[in-house]
Coordinates of C-alpha atoms (C1' of nucleotides) in Angstrom, one line a residue:
Chain A
M1 CA -11.3 -88.1 21.1
M2 CA -8.7 -85.6 20.2
M3 CA -11.4 -82.9 19.9
T4 CA -12.7 -83.5 23.4
R5 CA -9.2 -83.3 24.9
T6 CA -8.6 -80.1 23.0
R7 CA -11.8 -78.5 24.1
F8 CA -11.1 -79.4 27.7
H9 CA -7.6 -77.9 27.8
L10 CA -7.8 -75.0 25.4
H11 CA -9.7 -72.6 27.5
A12 CA -7.3 -72.7 30.4
F13 CA -4.3 -72.7 28.1
I14 CA -5.3 -69.7 26.1
K15 CA -6.3 -67.8 29.2
Q16 CA -2.8 -68.5 30.6
Q17 CA -1.2 -67.3 27.3
Q18 CA -3.3 -64.2 27.3
A19 CA -2.2 -63.3 30.8
V20 CA 1.4 -63.6 29.7
K21 CA 0.8 -61.5 26.7
G22 CA -0.8 -58.7 28.6
N23 CA -4.1 -57.0 28.1
S24 CA -4.6 -57.4 24.3
F25 CA -7.6 -59.6 25.0
L26 CA -9.4 -57.3 27.4
R27 CA -12.9 -58.6 27.9
P28 CA -15.6 -56.3 26.7
L29 CA -18.5 -55.5 29.0
K30 CA -21.3 -58.0 29.3
T31 CA -24.6 -56.8 27.9
P32 CA -27.9 -58.1 29.4
L33 CA -30.0 -60.4 27.3
S34 CA -32.5 -58.6 25.3
H35 CA -36.1 -59.7 25.0
S36 CA -35.7 -60.9 21.4
Q37 CA -32.6 -62.8 22.4
Q38 CA -34.5 -64.7 25.0
L39 CA -37.2 -65.4 22.4
G40 CA -34.4 -66.8 20.3
L41 CA -34.3 -69.9 22.4
Q42 CA -37.6 -71.1 21.2
F43 CA -36.5 -72.2 17.8
S44 CA -37.1 -75.5 16.0
S45 CA -34.1 -77.9 15.9
T46 CA -32.1 -79.1 18.8
H47 CA -28.8 -77.9 17.4
T48 CA -30.3 -74.5 16.9
T49 CA -31.1 -74.3 20.5
T50 CA -27.6 -75.1 21.5
F51 CA -26.4 -72.7 18.9
L52 CA -28.4 -69.8 20.0
A53 CA -27.5 -70.6 23.6
S54 CA -23.9 -70.3 22.7
L55 CA -24.6 -67.0 20.9
L56 CA -26.6 -65.6 23.7
H57 CA -23.9 -66.2 26.2
S58 CA -21.2 -64.5 24.3
D59 CA -20.3 -60.9 24.6
S60 CA -21.4 -58.0 22.5
F61 CA -19.3 -57.1 19.5
S62 CA -16.6 -54.6 19.8
N63 CA -14.6 -53.3 16.8
G64 CA -11.6 -52.5 18.9
D65 CA -9.8 -50.6 16.2
H66 CA -8.7 -47.3 17.7
R67 CA -5.6 -46.4 15.7
P68 CA -5.1 -42.7 15.0
Q69 CA -6.2 -41.6 11.6
S70 CA -3.7 -40.1 9.2
K71 CA -4.7 -37.0 7.2
F72 CA -4.9 -39.2 4.1
Q73 CA -7.5 -41.5 5.6
K74 CA -9.8 -38.6 5.4
V75 CA -9.5 -38.8 1.7
T76 CA -12.7 -40.6 1.0
S77 CA -13.2 -40.3 -2.7
L78 CA -11.0 -40.5 -5.8
D79 CA -11.8 -36.8 -6.5
D80 CA -10.6 -35.8 -3.1
A81 CA -7.4 -37.7 -3.7
L82 CA -6.8 -36.2 -7.2
N83 CA -7.4 -32.7 -5.9
L84 CA -5.0 -33.2 -3.1
F85 CA -2.5 -34.6 -5.5
D86 CA -2.8 -31.5 -7.7
E87 CA -2.4 -29.3 -4.8
M88 CA 0.6 -31.2 -3.6
T89 CA 2.4 -31.0 -7.0
Q90 CA 2.0 -27.2 -6.9
R91 CA 3.6 -26.8 -3.6
R92 CA 7.2 -25.6 -3.5
P93 CA 9.3 -27.3 -2.2
L94 CA 7.5 -30.5 -3.2
P95 CA 6.2 -32.5 -0.3
S96 CA 8.3 -35.5 0.6
V97 CA 7.9 -38.9 -1.0
I98 CA 6.4 -40.0 2.2
K99 CA 3.4 -37.7 1.8
F100 CA 2.9 -38.8 -1.8
T101 CA 3.1 -42.5 -0.6
Q102 CA 0.4 -41.9 1.9
L103 CA -1.8 -40.5 -0.8
L104 CA -1.0 -43.4 -3.1
N105 CA -1.9 -45.7 -0.3
A106 CA -5.2 -44.0 0.3
V107 CA -6.1 -44.4 -3.4
T108 CA -5.2 -48.1 -3.5
K109 CA -7.3 -48.6 -0.3
M110 CA -10.2 -47.4 -2.4
K111 CA -9.2 -49.9 -5.1
H112 CA -8.6 -47.3 -7.7
F113 CA -5.5 -49.1 -9.0
S114 CA -5.3 -47.5 -12.4
S115 CA -5.6 -44.0 -11.0
C116 CA -2.9 -44.9 -8.5
L117 CA -0.6 -45.9 -11.3
D118 CA -1.4 -42.6 -13.1
L119 CA -0.4 -40.7 -10.0
F120 CA 2.7 -42.7 -9.7
R121 CA 3.7 -41.9 -13.2
Q122 CA 3.1 -38.2 -12.6
M123 CA 5.2 -38.4 -9.5
C124 CA 8.1 -39.8 -11.5
A125 CA 7.6 -37.2 -14.2
I126 CA 7.7 -34.2 -11.8
G127 CA 10.8 -35.7 -10.2
V128 CA 9.6 -37.0 -6.8
P129 CA 12.4 -39.3 -5.8
V130 CA 10.4 -42.6 -5.6
D131 CA 11.6 -45.2 -3.2
E132 CA 10.9 -48.8 -2.5
Y133 CA 7.7 -47.9 -0.6
S134 CA 6.1 -46.0 -3.5
L135 CA 7.4 -48.5 -6.0
S136 CA 5.9 -51.4 -4.1
I137 CA 2.5 -49.7 -4.0
A138 CA 2.7 -49.2 -7.8
I139 CA 3.7 -52.8 -8.3
R140 CA 0.8 -53.9 -6.1
C141 CA -1.6 -51.9 -8.3
C142 CA -0.3 -53.6 -11.4
C143 CA -0.7 -57.0 -9.8
R144 CA -4.3 -56.2 -8.6
L145 CA -5.1 -55.2 -12.2
Y146 CA -3.8 -58.7 -13.3
R147 CA -0.9 -56.9 -14.9
T148 CA 1.9 -58.5 -13.0
K149 CA 4.0 -58.3 -16.1
D150 CA 3.9 -54.5 -15.7
G151 CA 4.9 -55.0 -12.1
F152 CA 8.0 -56.8 -13.2
A153 CA 8.7 -53.9 -15.6
L154 CA 8.5 -51.6 -12.6
L155 CA 11.0 -53.8 -10.9
G156 CA 13.4 -52.9 -13.8
C157 CA 12.5 -49.3 -13.0
C158 CA 13.7 -50.0 -9.4
F159 CA 17.1 -50.9 -10.6
R160 CA 17.4 -48.0 -13.0
R161 CA 16.7 -45.6 -10.2
A162 CA 19.2 -47.3 -7.9
V163 CA 16.4 -48.4 -5.6
V164 CA 17.3 -51.9 -4.3
P165 CA 14.1 -54.0 -4.3
N166 CA 13.5 -55.4 -0.9
V167 CA 11.5 -58.3 0.4
V168 CA 8.3 -56.3 0.3
V169 CA 8.7 -55.6 -3.4
Y170 CA 9.3 -59.3 -4.1
N171 CA 6.5 -60.4 -1.9
T172 CA 4.1 -58.1 -3.8
L173 CA 5.2 -59.7 -7.1
L174 CA 4.9 -63.2 -5.8
D175 CA 1.4 -62.4 -4.7
G176 CA 0.6 -61.0 -8.2
L177 CA 1.8 -64.2 -9.8
M178 CA -0.4 -66.3 -7.5
L179 CA -3.3 -64.0 -8.3
E180 CA -2.9 -64.9 -11.9
D181 CA -2.5 -68.6 -11.1
R182 CA 1.1 -68.5 -12.3
I183 CA 2.3 -70.8 -9.5
L184 CA 5.3 -72.3 -11.4
E185 CA 6.7 -68.8 -12.0
A186 CA 6.0 -67.9 -8.4
E187 CA 7.9 -71.1 -7.3
R188 CA 10.8 -70.1 -9.6
L189 CA 11.0 -66.6 -8.3
F190 CA 10.8 -67.9 -4.7
K191 CA 13.7 -70.3 -5.3
K192 CA 15.6 -67.5 -7.1
L193 CA 15.3 -65.2 -4.1
I194 CA 16.9 -67.8 -1.9
K195 CA 19.5 -69.0 -4.3
H196 CA 20.7 -65.6 -5.4
K197 CA 20.2 -64.1 -2.0
L198 CA 18.1 -61.3 -3.6
C199 CA 16.4 -60.9 -0.2
E200 CA 15.8 -63.0 2.9
P201 CA 12.3 -64.4 2.6
D202 CA 10.2 -63.3 5.6
V203 CA 7.0 -64.6 7.1
V204 CA 5.0 -62.8 4.4
T205 CA 7.0 -64.4 1.6
Y206 CA 6.3 -67.9 3.0
S207 CA 2.7 -67.1 3.7
T208 CA 2.2 -65.9 0.1
M209 CA 3.7 -69.1 -1.2
I210 CA 1.6 -71.1 1.2
K211 CA -1.5 -69.3 0.0
G212 CA -0.7 -70.1 -3.6
L213 CA 0.0 -73.8 -2.8
C214 CA -3.3 -74.0 -1.0
K215 CA -5.1 -72.4 -3.9
F216 CA -3.7 -75.2 -6.1
G217 CA -4.8 -77.9 -3.8
S218 CA -1.3 -78.7 -2.5
N219 CA -2.1 -78.6 1.2
D220 CA 0.6 -81.1 2.0
I221 CA 3.3 -79.0 0.3
A222 CA 1.9 -75.9 2.0
I223 CA 2.4 -77.7 5.4
A224 CA 5.9 -78.8 4.3
L225 CA 6.7 -75.1 3.6
L226 CA 5.3 -74.2 7.0
R227 CA 7.8 -76.7 8.5
L228 CA 10.6 -75.3 6.3
M229 CA 10.1 -71.8 7.4
D230 CA 10.3 -72.9 11.0
E231 CA 13.6 -74.6 10.3
R232 CA 14.9 -71.5 8.6
R233 CA 14.1 -69.7 11.8
C234 CA 11.3 -67.7 10.3
K235 CA 8.5 -68.3 12.8
P236 CA 5.1 -69.1 11.2
D237 CA 2.5 -66.7 12.4
I238 CA -1.3 -66.8 12.7
V239 CA -1.7 -65.8 9.1
A240 CA 0.3 -68.7 7.8
Y241 CA -1.6 -71.1 10.0
N242 CA -5.0 -69.5 9.1
T243 CA -4.3 -69.9 5.4
I244 CA -3.7 -73.6 5.7
L245 CA -6.5 -74.1 8.1
D246 CA -8.8 -72.4 5.7
S247 CA -7.7 -74.6 2.8
L248 CA -8.1 -77.8 4.9
C249 CA -11.6 -76.7 6.0
K250 CA -12.7 -75.9 2.5
D251 CA -11.4 -79.4 1.5
R252 CA -13.6 -80.8 4.3
K253 CA -10.5 -82.1 6.0
I254 CA -11.7 -80.8 9.4
D255 CA -9.8 -83.4 11.4
D256 CA -6.5 -82.4 9.8
A257 CA -7.4 -78.8 10.4
F258 CA -7.9 -79.5 14.1
K259 CA -4.7 -81.3 14.3
L260 CA -2.9 -78.3 12.9
F261 CA -4.9 -76.0 15.1
N262 CA -3.7 -78.0 18.2
E263 CA -0.2 -77.8 17.0
M264 CA -0.5 -74.1 16.5
V265 CA -1.9 -73.4 19.9
F266 CA -0.2 -76.0 22.1
D267 CA 3.2 -76.5 20.4
K268 CA 3.8 -73.1 19.0
G269 CA 1.9 -71.0 21.5
I270 CA 0.1 -69.0 18.8
L271 CA -3.2 -67.8 19.9
P272 CA -6.2 -68.2 17.6
N273 CA -8.0 -65.1 16.5
V274 CA -11.5 -64.5 15.2
I275 CA -10.4 -65.5 11.7
T276 CA -9.2 -68.8 13.0
Y277 CA -12.5 -69.5 14.6
N278 CA -14.5 -68.3 11.6
T279 CA -12.5 -70.6 9.4
L280 CA -13.0 -73.7 11.7
I281 CA -16.7 -72.9 12.2
Y282 CA -17.1 -72.6 8.4
G283 CA -15.5 -76.0 8.0
L284 CA -17.7 -77.6 10.7
C285 CA -20.8 -76.1 9.1
L286 CA -19.8 -77.5 5.8
L287 CA -19.9 -81.0 7.3
G288 CA -23.0 -80.3 9.3
R289 CA -21.1 -80.9 12.6
W290 CA -23.4 -78.5 14.5
E291 CA -22.5 -79.7 18.0
E292 CA -18.9 -78.8 17.4
V293 CA -19.9 -75.5 16.0
S294 CA -21.7 -74.8 19.2
K295 CA -18.6 -75.8 21.1
M296 CA -16.5 -73.5 19.1
L297 CA -18.8 -70.6 19.7
K298 CA -18.7 -71.3 23.4
E299 CA -15.0 -71.6 23.2
M300 CA -14.8 -68.2 21.6
E301 CA -16.7 -66.8 24.5
D302 CA -14.4 -68.5 26.9
V303 CA -11.3 -66.9 25.4
S304 CA -13.0 -63.6 25.0
I305 CA -13.1 -63.4 21.2
S306 CA -16.3 -61.8 20.0
P307 CA -18.0 -63.2 17.0
N308 CA -17.9 -60.6 14.2
F309 CA -20.2 -60.1 11.2
R310 CA -18.4 -62.9 9.3
T311 CA -19.0 -65.4 12.1
Y312 CA -22.7 -64.6 12.1
S313 CA -22.8 -64.6 8.3
I314 CA -21.3 -68.1 8.2
L315 CA -24.0 -69.3 10.6
V316 CA -26.8 -67.6 8.6
D317 CA -25.5 -69.2 5.4
A318 CA -25.2 -72.6 7.0
F319 CA -28.7 -72.4 8.3
C320 CA -30.1 -71.3 5.0
K321 CA -28.3 -74.1 3.2
E322 CA -30.0 -76.5 5.6
G323 CA -33.4 -75.0 4.8
K324 CA -33.6 -73.5 8.3
V325 CA -34.4 -70.0 7.3
D326 CA -36.2 -69.1 10.5
D327 CA -33.1 -69.9 12.4
A328 CA -31.0 -67.8 10.0
E329 CA -33.4 -64.9 10.6
A330 CA -32.9 -65.5 14.4
V331 CA -29.2 -65.2 14.0
I332 CA -29.6 -62.0 12.0
D333 CA -31.9 -60.6 14.8
I334 CA -29.1 -61.4 17.3
M335 CA -26.5 -59.7 15.2
V336 CA -28.6 -56.6 15.0
E337 CA -29.3 -56.7 18.8
R338 CA -25.5 -56.7 19.3
G339 CA -24.9 -53.9 17.0
V340 CA -23.2 -56.0 14.4
S341 CA -24.7 -55.0 11.0
P342 CA -25.6 -57.7 8.6
N343 CA -24.3 -56.8 5.2
I344 CA -25.3 -57.6 1.7
V345 CA -23.6 -61.0 1.9
T346 CA -25.7 -61.9 5.0
Y347 CA -28.9 -61.0 3.2
S348 CA -27.9 -62.7 0.0
S349 CA -27.6 -65.9 2.0
L350 CA -31.0 -65.4 3.4
I351 CA -32.5 -64.8 0.0
D352 CA -30.8 -68.0 -1.2
G353 CA -32.4 -69.8 1.8
Y354 CA -35.9 -68.7 0.9
C355 CA -35.4 -69.4 -2.8
L356 CA -34.2 -72.9 -1.9
R357 CA -37.5 -73.5 -0.1
G358 CA -39.4 -72.1 -3.1
E359 CA -40.6 -69.2 -0.9
M360 CA -40.1 -66.6 -3.6
N361 CA -42.4 -64.0 -2.0
K362 CA -40.3 -64.0 1.2
A363 CA -37.1 -63.9 -0.9
R364 CA -38.5 -61.0 -2.8
N365 CA -39.5 -59.2 0.5
V366 CA -36.0 -59.6 1.8
F367 CA -34.7 -58.2 -1.4
D368 CA -37.1 -55.3 -1.5
S369 CA -36.3 -54.4 2.1
L370 CA -32.5 -54.0 1.4
K371 CA -33.0 -50.5 0.2
C372 CA -34.4 -49.2 3.5
K373 CA -31.6 -50.9 5.3
G374 CA -29.2 -48.8 3.2
L375 CA -27.8 -51.9 1.5
V376 CA -27.3 -52.0 -2.3
P377 CA -27.8 -55.4 -3.9
D378 CA -24.8 -56.5 -5.9
V379 CA -24.7 -58.9 -8.9
V380 CA -24.5 -61.9 -6.5
T381 CA -27.7 -60.8 -4.8
Y382 CA -29.4 -60.5 -8.1
N383 CA -28.0 -63.9 -9.2
S384 CA -29.5 -65.5 -6.0
L385 CA -32.9 -64.2 -6.7
L386 CA -32.7 -64.9 -10.4
N387 CA -31.7 -68.5 -9.5
G388 CA -34.7 -68.7 -7.2
Y389 CA -37.1 -67.6 -10.0
C390 CA -35.5 -70.0 -12.5
K391 CA -35.5 -73.0 -10.1
N392 CA -39.2 -72.3 -9.3
L393 CA -39.9 -72.0 -13.0
E394 CA -41.1 -68.4 -12.7
I395 CA -39.3 -67.6 -15.9
E396 CA -41.1 -64.3 -16.7
E397 CA -40.0 -62.9 -13.3
A398 CA -36.6 -64.2 -13.9
M399 CA -36.3 -62.4 -17.1
L400 CA -37.5 -59.2 -15.5
M401 CA -34.8 -59.6 -12.9
F402 CA -32.2 -60.3 -15.5
D403 CA -33.1 -57.1 -17.4
E404 CA -33.1 -55.1 -14.1
I405 CA -29.4 -56.1 -13.4
T406 CA -28.1 -54.1 -16.3
K407 CA -30.6 -51.3 -15.7
K408 CA -29.0 -50.9 -12.2
G409 CA -25.7 -50.5 -13.9
L410 CA -24.3 -53.9 -12.7
K411 CA -22.4 -56.1 -15.0
L412 CA -23.8 -59.5 -15.9
N413 CA -21.3 -62.2 -15.1
I414 CA -20.9 -65.8 -16.1
V415 CA -23.1 -66.9 -13.2
T416 CA -25.9 -64.6 -14.2
Y417 CA -25.9 -65.9 -17.7
S418 CA -25.7 -69.6 -16.8
T419 CA -28.4 -69.2 -14.2
M420 CA -30.7 -67.6 -16.8
L421 CA -29.7 -70.2 -19.4
Q422 CA -30.6 -73.0 -17.0
G423 CA -34.0 -71.4 -16.4
L424 CA -34.7 -71.1 -20.1
F425 CA -33.7 -74.7 -20.8
R426 CA -35.8 -75.9 -17.9
V427 CA -38.9 -74.5 -19.5
G428 CA -37.9 -75.7 -22.9
R429 CA -37.2 -72.2 -24.4
R430 CA -34.2 -73.5 -26.4
G431 CA -34.4 -70.7 -28.9
A432 CA -34.1 -68.0 -26.2
A433 CA -31.3 -70.0 -24.6
R434 CA -29.4 -70.0 -27.8
K435 CA -29.8 -66.3 -28.2
L436 CA -28.6 -65.7 -24.7
F437 CA -25.7 -68.0 -25.2
D438 CA -24.6 -66.0 -28.2
E439 CA -25.0 -62.8 -26.3
M440 CA -22.9 -64.2 -23.5
R441 CA -20.1 -65.0 -25.8
A442 CA -20.4 -61.6 -27.5
Q443 CA -19.8 -60.1 -24.1
G444 CA -16.5 -62.0 -24.1
L445 CA -17.4 -64.1 -21.1
V446 CA -15.4 -67.3 -20.9
L447 CA -17.2 -70.5 -20.1
N448 CA -16.4 -72.0 -16.8
E449 CA -17.0 -75.6 -15.8
C450 CA -20.4 -74.9 -14.2
A451 CA -21.8 -72.8 -17.1
Y452 CA -20.5 -75.4 -19.6
G453 CA -22.2 -78.2 -17.6
I454 CA -25.5 -76.3 -17.5
I455 CA -25.5 -75.7 -21.3
L456 CA -24.7 -79.4 -22.1
D457 CA -27.3 -80.6 -19.6
G458 CA -29.9 -78.1 -21.0
L459 CA -29.2 -79.2 -24.6
C460 CA -29.5 -82.9 -23.7
N461 CA -32.7 -82.5 -21.7
N462 CA -34.2 -80.7 -24.7
Q463 CA -33.5 -83.6 -27.0
H464 CA -30.5 -81.9 -28.6
V465 CA -27.8 -84.4 -27.6
E466 CA -26.1 -84.0 -31.0
E467 CA -25.7 -80.2 -30.5
A468 CA -24.3 -80.9 -27.0
L469 CA -21.8 -83.3 -28.6
S470 CA -20.8 -80.7 -31.2
L471 CA -20.2 -78.2 -28.5
F472 CA -18.2 -80.9 -26.6
H473 CA -16.1 -81.6 -29.7
L474 CA -15.7 -77.9 -30.3
V475 CA -14.3 -77.4 -26.8
G476 CA -12.0 -80.2 -27.6
D477 CA -9.0 -81.3 -25.5
S478 CA -9.2 -78.6 -22.9
K479 CA -9.6 -78.4 -19.1
L480 CA -13.3 -78.1 -19.5
N481 CA -13.5 -81.5 -21.1
S482 CA -11.3 -83.1 -18.4
N483 CA -14.1 -83.2 -16.0
I484 CA -16.1 -86.2 -14.9
V485 CA -19.2 -84.1 -14.5
V486 CA -19.2 -83.1 -18.1
Y487 CA -18.9 -86.8 -19.2
T488 CA -21.6 -87.8 -16.8
I489 CA -24.0 -85.2 -18.2
L490 CA -23.3 -86.3 -21.8
I491 CA -23.7 -90.0 -20.9
D492 CA -26.9 -89.3 -19.2
G493 CA -28.1 -87.1 -22.1
A494 CA -27.2 -89.7 -24.7
N495 CA -29.1 -92.4 -22.8
K496 CA -32.2 -90.3 -22.4
C497 CA -32.1 -89.5 -26.1
G498 CA -31.9 -93.2 -26.9
K499 CA -28.3 -93.0 -28.1
F500 CA -26.8 -95.8 -26.0
D501 CA -23.9 -96.3 -28.3
I502 CA -22.7 -92.8 -27.8
A503 CA -23.1 -93.2 -24.0
K504 CA -21.0 -96.3 -24.1
D505 CA -18.3 -94.7 -26.1
L506 CA -18.1 -91.8 -23.8
F507 CA -18.0 -94.1 -20.8
N508 CA -15.2 -96.2 -22.3
A509 CA -13.3 -93.0 -23.1
L510 CA -13.0 -92.2 -19.4
T511 CA -10.1 -94.5 -18.8
L512 CA -8.2 -93.0 -21.7
K513 CA -8.8 -89.6 -20.3
G514 CA -7.6 -90.7 -16.9
L515 CA -11.0 -89.8 -15.4
Q516 CA -12.5 -91.7 -12.5
P517 CA -16.3 -92.3 -12.8
N518 CA -18.1 -91.0 -9.8
L519 CA -21.3 -92.3 -8.1
R520 CA -23.5 -90.5 -10.5
T521 CA -21.5 -91.7 -13.6
Y522 CA -22.0 -95.3 -12.5
N523 CA -25.7 -94.8 -11.8
V524 CA -26.3 -93.2 -15.1
M525 CA -24.4 -95.9 -16.9
I526 CA -26.1 -98.7 -15.1
S527 CA -29.4 -97.2 -15.9
G528 CA -28.4 -97.0 -19.6
L529 CA -27.3 -100.6 -19.6
C530 CA -30.6 -101.7 -18.0
G531 CA -32.5 -99.6 -20.6
E532 CA -30.9 -101.7 -23.3
G533 CA -31.7 -104.9 -21.5
L534 CA -28.0 -105.6 -20.9
L535 CA -28.6 -106.8 -17.3
E536 CA -25.5 -108.9 -17.0
E537 CA -23.3 -105.9 -17.9
A538 CA -25.3 -103.7 -15.6
K539 CA -24.7 -106.2 -12.8
Q540 CA -20.9 -106.4 -13.5
L541 CA -20.7 -102.6 -13.4
F542 CA -22.6 -102.5 -10.2
L543 CA -20.2 -105.0 -8.7
K544 CA -17.3 -103.0 -9.9
M545 CA -18.4 -100.0 -7.9
D546 CA -17.3 -101.4 -4.6
D547 CA -13.9 -102.4 -6.0
S548 CA -13.4 -98.9 -7.4
G549 CA -13.8 -97.4 -4.0
C550 CA -17.1 -95.9 -5.0
P551 CA -19.7 -98.2 -3.2
P552 CA -23.2 -98.2 -4.6
N553 CA -25.6 -95.8 -2.9
N554 CA -29.4 -96.0 -2.5
V555 CA -29.9 -94.8 -6.1
S556 CA -27.6 -97.4 -7.5
Y557 CA -29.7 -100.2 -5.9
C558 CA -33.0 -98.7 -7.1
V559 CA -31.7 -98.2 -10.7
L560 CA -30.5 -101.8 -10.9
L561 CA -33.7 -103.1 -9.3
Q562 CA -35.8 -101.2 -11.8
G563 CA -33.8 -102.7 -14.6
Y564 CA -34.4 -106.2 -13.3
L565 CA -38.1 -105.7 -12.7
K566 CA -38.7 -104.0 -16.1
N567 CA -36.9 -106.9 -17.8
Q568 CA -38.6 -109.6 -15.7
H569 CA -35.2 -110.7 -14.4
Y570 CA -35.9 -111.8 -10.8
D571 CA -32.9 -113.9 -9.9
D572 CA -31.0 -111.3 -7.8
V573 CA -33.9 -109.2 -6.7
E574 CA -34.3 -110.7 -3.2
M575 CA -30.5 -110.6 -2.6
L576 CA -30.4 -106.9 -3.6
L577 CA -33.3 -106.1 -1.3
Q578 CA -31.5 -107.9 1.6
E579 CA -28.3 -105.9 0.9
M580 CA -30.3 -102.7 0.9
D581 CA -31.8 -103.7 4.2
G582 CA -28.3 -104.4 5.6
R583 CA -27.1 -100.9 4.5
S584 CA -30.3 -99.2 5.8
Y585 CA -31.2 -98.1 2.4
S586 CA -34.7 -97.6 1.2
L587 CA -36.8 -97.9 -1.9
D588 CA -37.8 -94.7 -3.8
A589 CA -41.3 -94.1 -5.0
S590 CA -40.9 -95.3 -8.6
T591 CA -39.1 -98.5 -7.7
L592 CA -41.7 -99.2 -5.0
S593 CA -44.5 -98.8 -7.4
L594 CA -42.9 -101.2 -9.9
F595 CA -42.7 -103.8 -7.1
I596 CA -46.3 -103.3 -6.2
D597 CA -47.4 -103.7 -9.9
Q598 CA -45.4 -106.9 -10.3
I599 CA -46.6 -108.4 -7.1
A600 CA -50.2 -107.5 -8.0
A601 CA -49.6 -109.2 -11.4
G602 CA -48.4 -112.3 -9.7
S603 CA -44.9 -112.1 -11.2
L604 CA -43.2 -111.8 -7.8
D605 CA -43.3 -114.0 -4.8
R606 CA -45.6 -112.4 -2.2
N607 CA -43.2 -113.6 0.5
M608 CA -41.0 -110.8 -0.6
L609 CA -43.6 -108.3 0.7
K610 CA -42.3 -108.4 4.3
L611 CA -38.8 -107.5 3.1
I612 CA -40.1 -104.8 0.8
G613 CA -42.1 -103.4 3.7
R614 CA -38.9 -102.9 5.7
L615 CA -37.5 -100.9 2.9
V616 CA -40.3 -98.4 2.5
P617 CA -39.5 -95.0 3.9
K618 CA -42.0 -93.5 6.3
E619 CA -43.2 -90.9 3.8
L620 CA -44.1 -93.6 1.3
M621 CA -46.0 -95.8 3.8
G622 CA -49.3 -94.6 2.3
T623 CA -48.4 -95.9 -1.1
L624 CA -48.0 -99.5 0.2
A625 CA -51.4 -99.4 2.0
Chain B
dT1 C1' 8.1 -42.4 9.7
dT2 C1' 5.3 -44.2 3.7
dA3 C1' 4.8 -50.4 1.1
dG4 C1' 3.5 -56.6 1.2
dG5 C1' 0.3 -62.0 3.2
dG6 C1' -5.1 -64.6 5.9
dT7 C1' -11.7 -65.5 6.8
dT8 C1' -18.0 -65.0 4.4
dA9 C1' -22.4 -65.2 -0.3
dG10 C1' -23.9 -67.7 -6.6

DNA sequence: TTAGGGTTAG
């Protein structure tokens, strides 16, 4: 309801605000629809059509950045910068610190943080009187190199040189702490700034704290800080709001996001920008709320905000994840028509989309065509294709791809290794997997939750549950082992290897660990209990699901039914089927075939056939006939 | 007349 009201008023409201704020939203010229755009309307799904319609009606992309270029923006390579620096140091008198700062800035823009620090040191050595500007750039470089500690050392340098660190310097350090996940220290510094009046926190200080809080999943505290800054007469801006909106969207709390969005626009009079829209569109895509995505695209058009390459990329990715690669291709065509260049990210999504459908030739074609588009695949692109080959069990191709990554001078990361490991495990090449795992560790790569899960799962599925358990014990009492997914993999693995006792111990350990079983954990455990013929316990666990706020899904019913049928325990079967009917669930192929066998053998009442018939999904209708 | 915060891909 809220959404409808918003959609209805927003256009007019924003238009009115724009009029007040002058011409900053000048509408770009309309371009006529191209032939391929018109063709775009003929795509498959209904929501696609609405989508493309929204896209087709919006204006062409305009970059809009016409700021004058400083001399230092012409420095396009590190070599240029270093040469210029040398030249500057030889001039007499020395150029002002401002000139040097501009150069340092150009070098950091190119992300050459170490070099920038070298230059800064040289500046100090030759006696350039550094100020809070050049110092804050140097501190920022330390932070970006994950050496915030050195940033604090430079803060000491500030004091020695009688430069009083200002709010920008502190903001940079706060950002560095957040980058290193040192949220508690950031909080301490933030409080210290206020308590000791070291500087007056400004909108960037608050936004940096908000970003960190969101990163740690504390959306509520982030929102509280947003209120606090308002009270302290530091008006939150679009960045502060976008940060929280992004976090809410990523947490799939889209309704909360829209509530905040309304507050931002209607109560605070802050106009959304393209990032706000991208964020909300991303959140809606994540939930598959396509109609609303269309509305947002339309709304962007209404308020004259052109979609940018990220907007299109989000749509491409969302389509690919849905398996609608043709629609994703259509979005890319529209981008190109409008002069918005798809980048490597856009094409990586497309490759992913093809891989997901097992269309490896098409994925490969996209990959091979990158070069003539002037795009260089990065390690993520390679990982996508590698993942495709692995999932489609084309292990030889996958290994060729794996080798190619290093040949291209790219660094294999944890995702590359875990993708390849998963592939090797899937085809049962445990020896090769072991070798790769050792290589990965020799590279100094640290296991993350996903890689760890893949390895445990791979070992279990290759009948090496003991080895999985040794790894689990080796990892010990760490964050990696405080994850329900890890436990579920092991419980499942132990069951599949016939080690039910181990599965049961692991399941019982969950409460001690303070971990909440998820749907999959319950299903795996119910399956294990049924496998042991412990039907009463299986039933009790099944009943517990509802009470634990994790109601049984389709799989839970099928697992329990299979347990009952295999153990000739028919008492609850009809009741379960009726419940399934009530919940609009359906039987899967293996459960259905068990039913058919038992009815044929005369173990089950034929009267149940009608009920079973209602639970057969369309695609399995043939089986029943 | 030089510095700081926000959005996309595994």
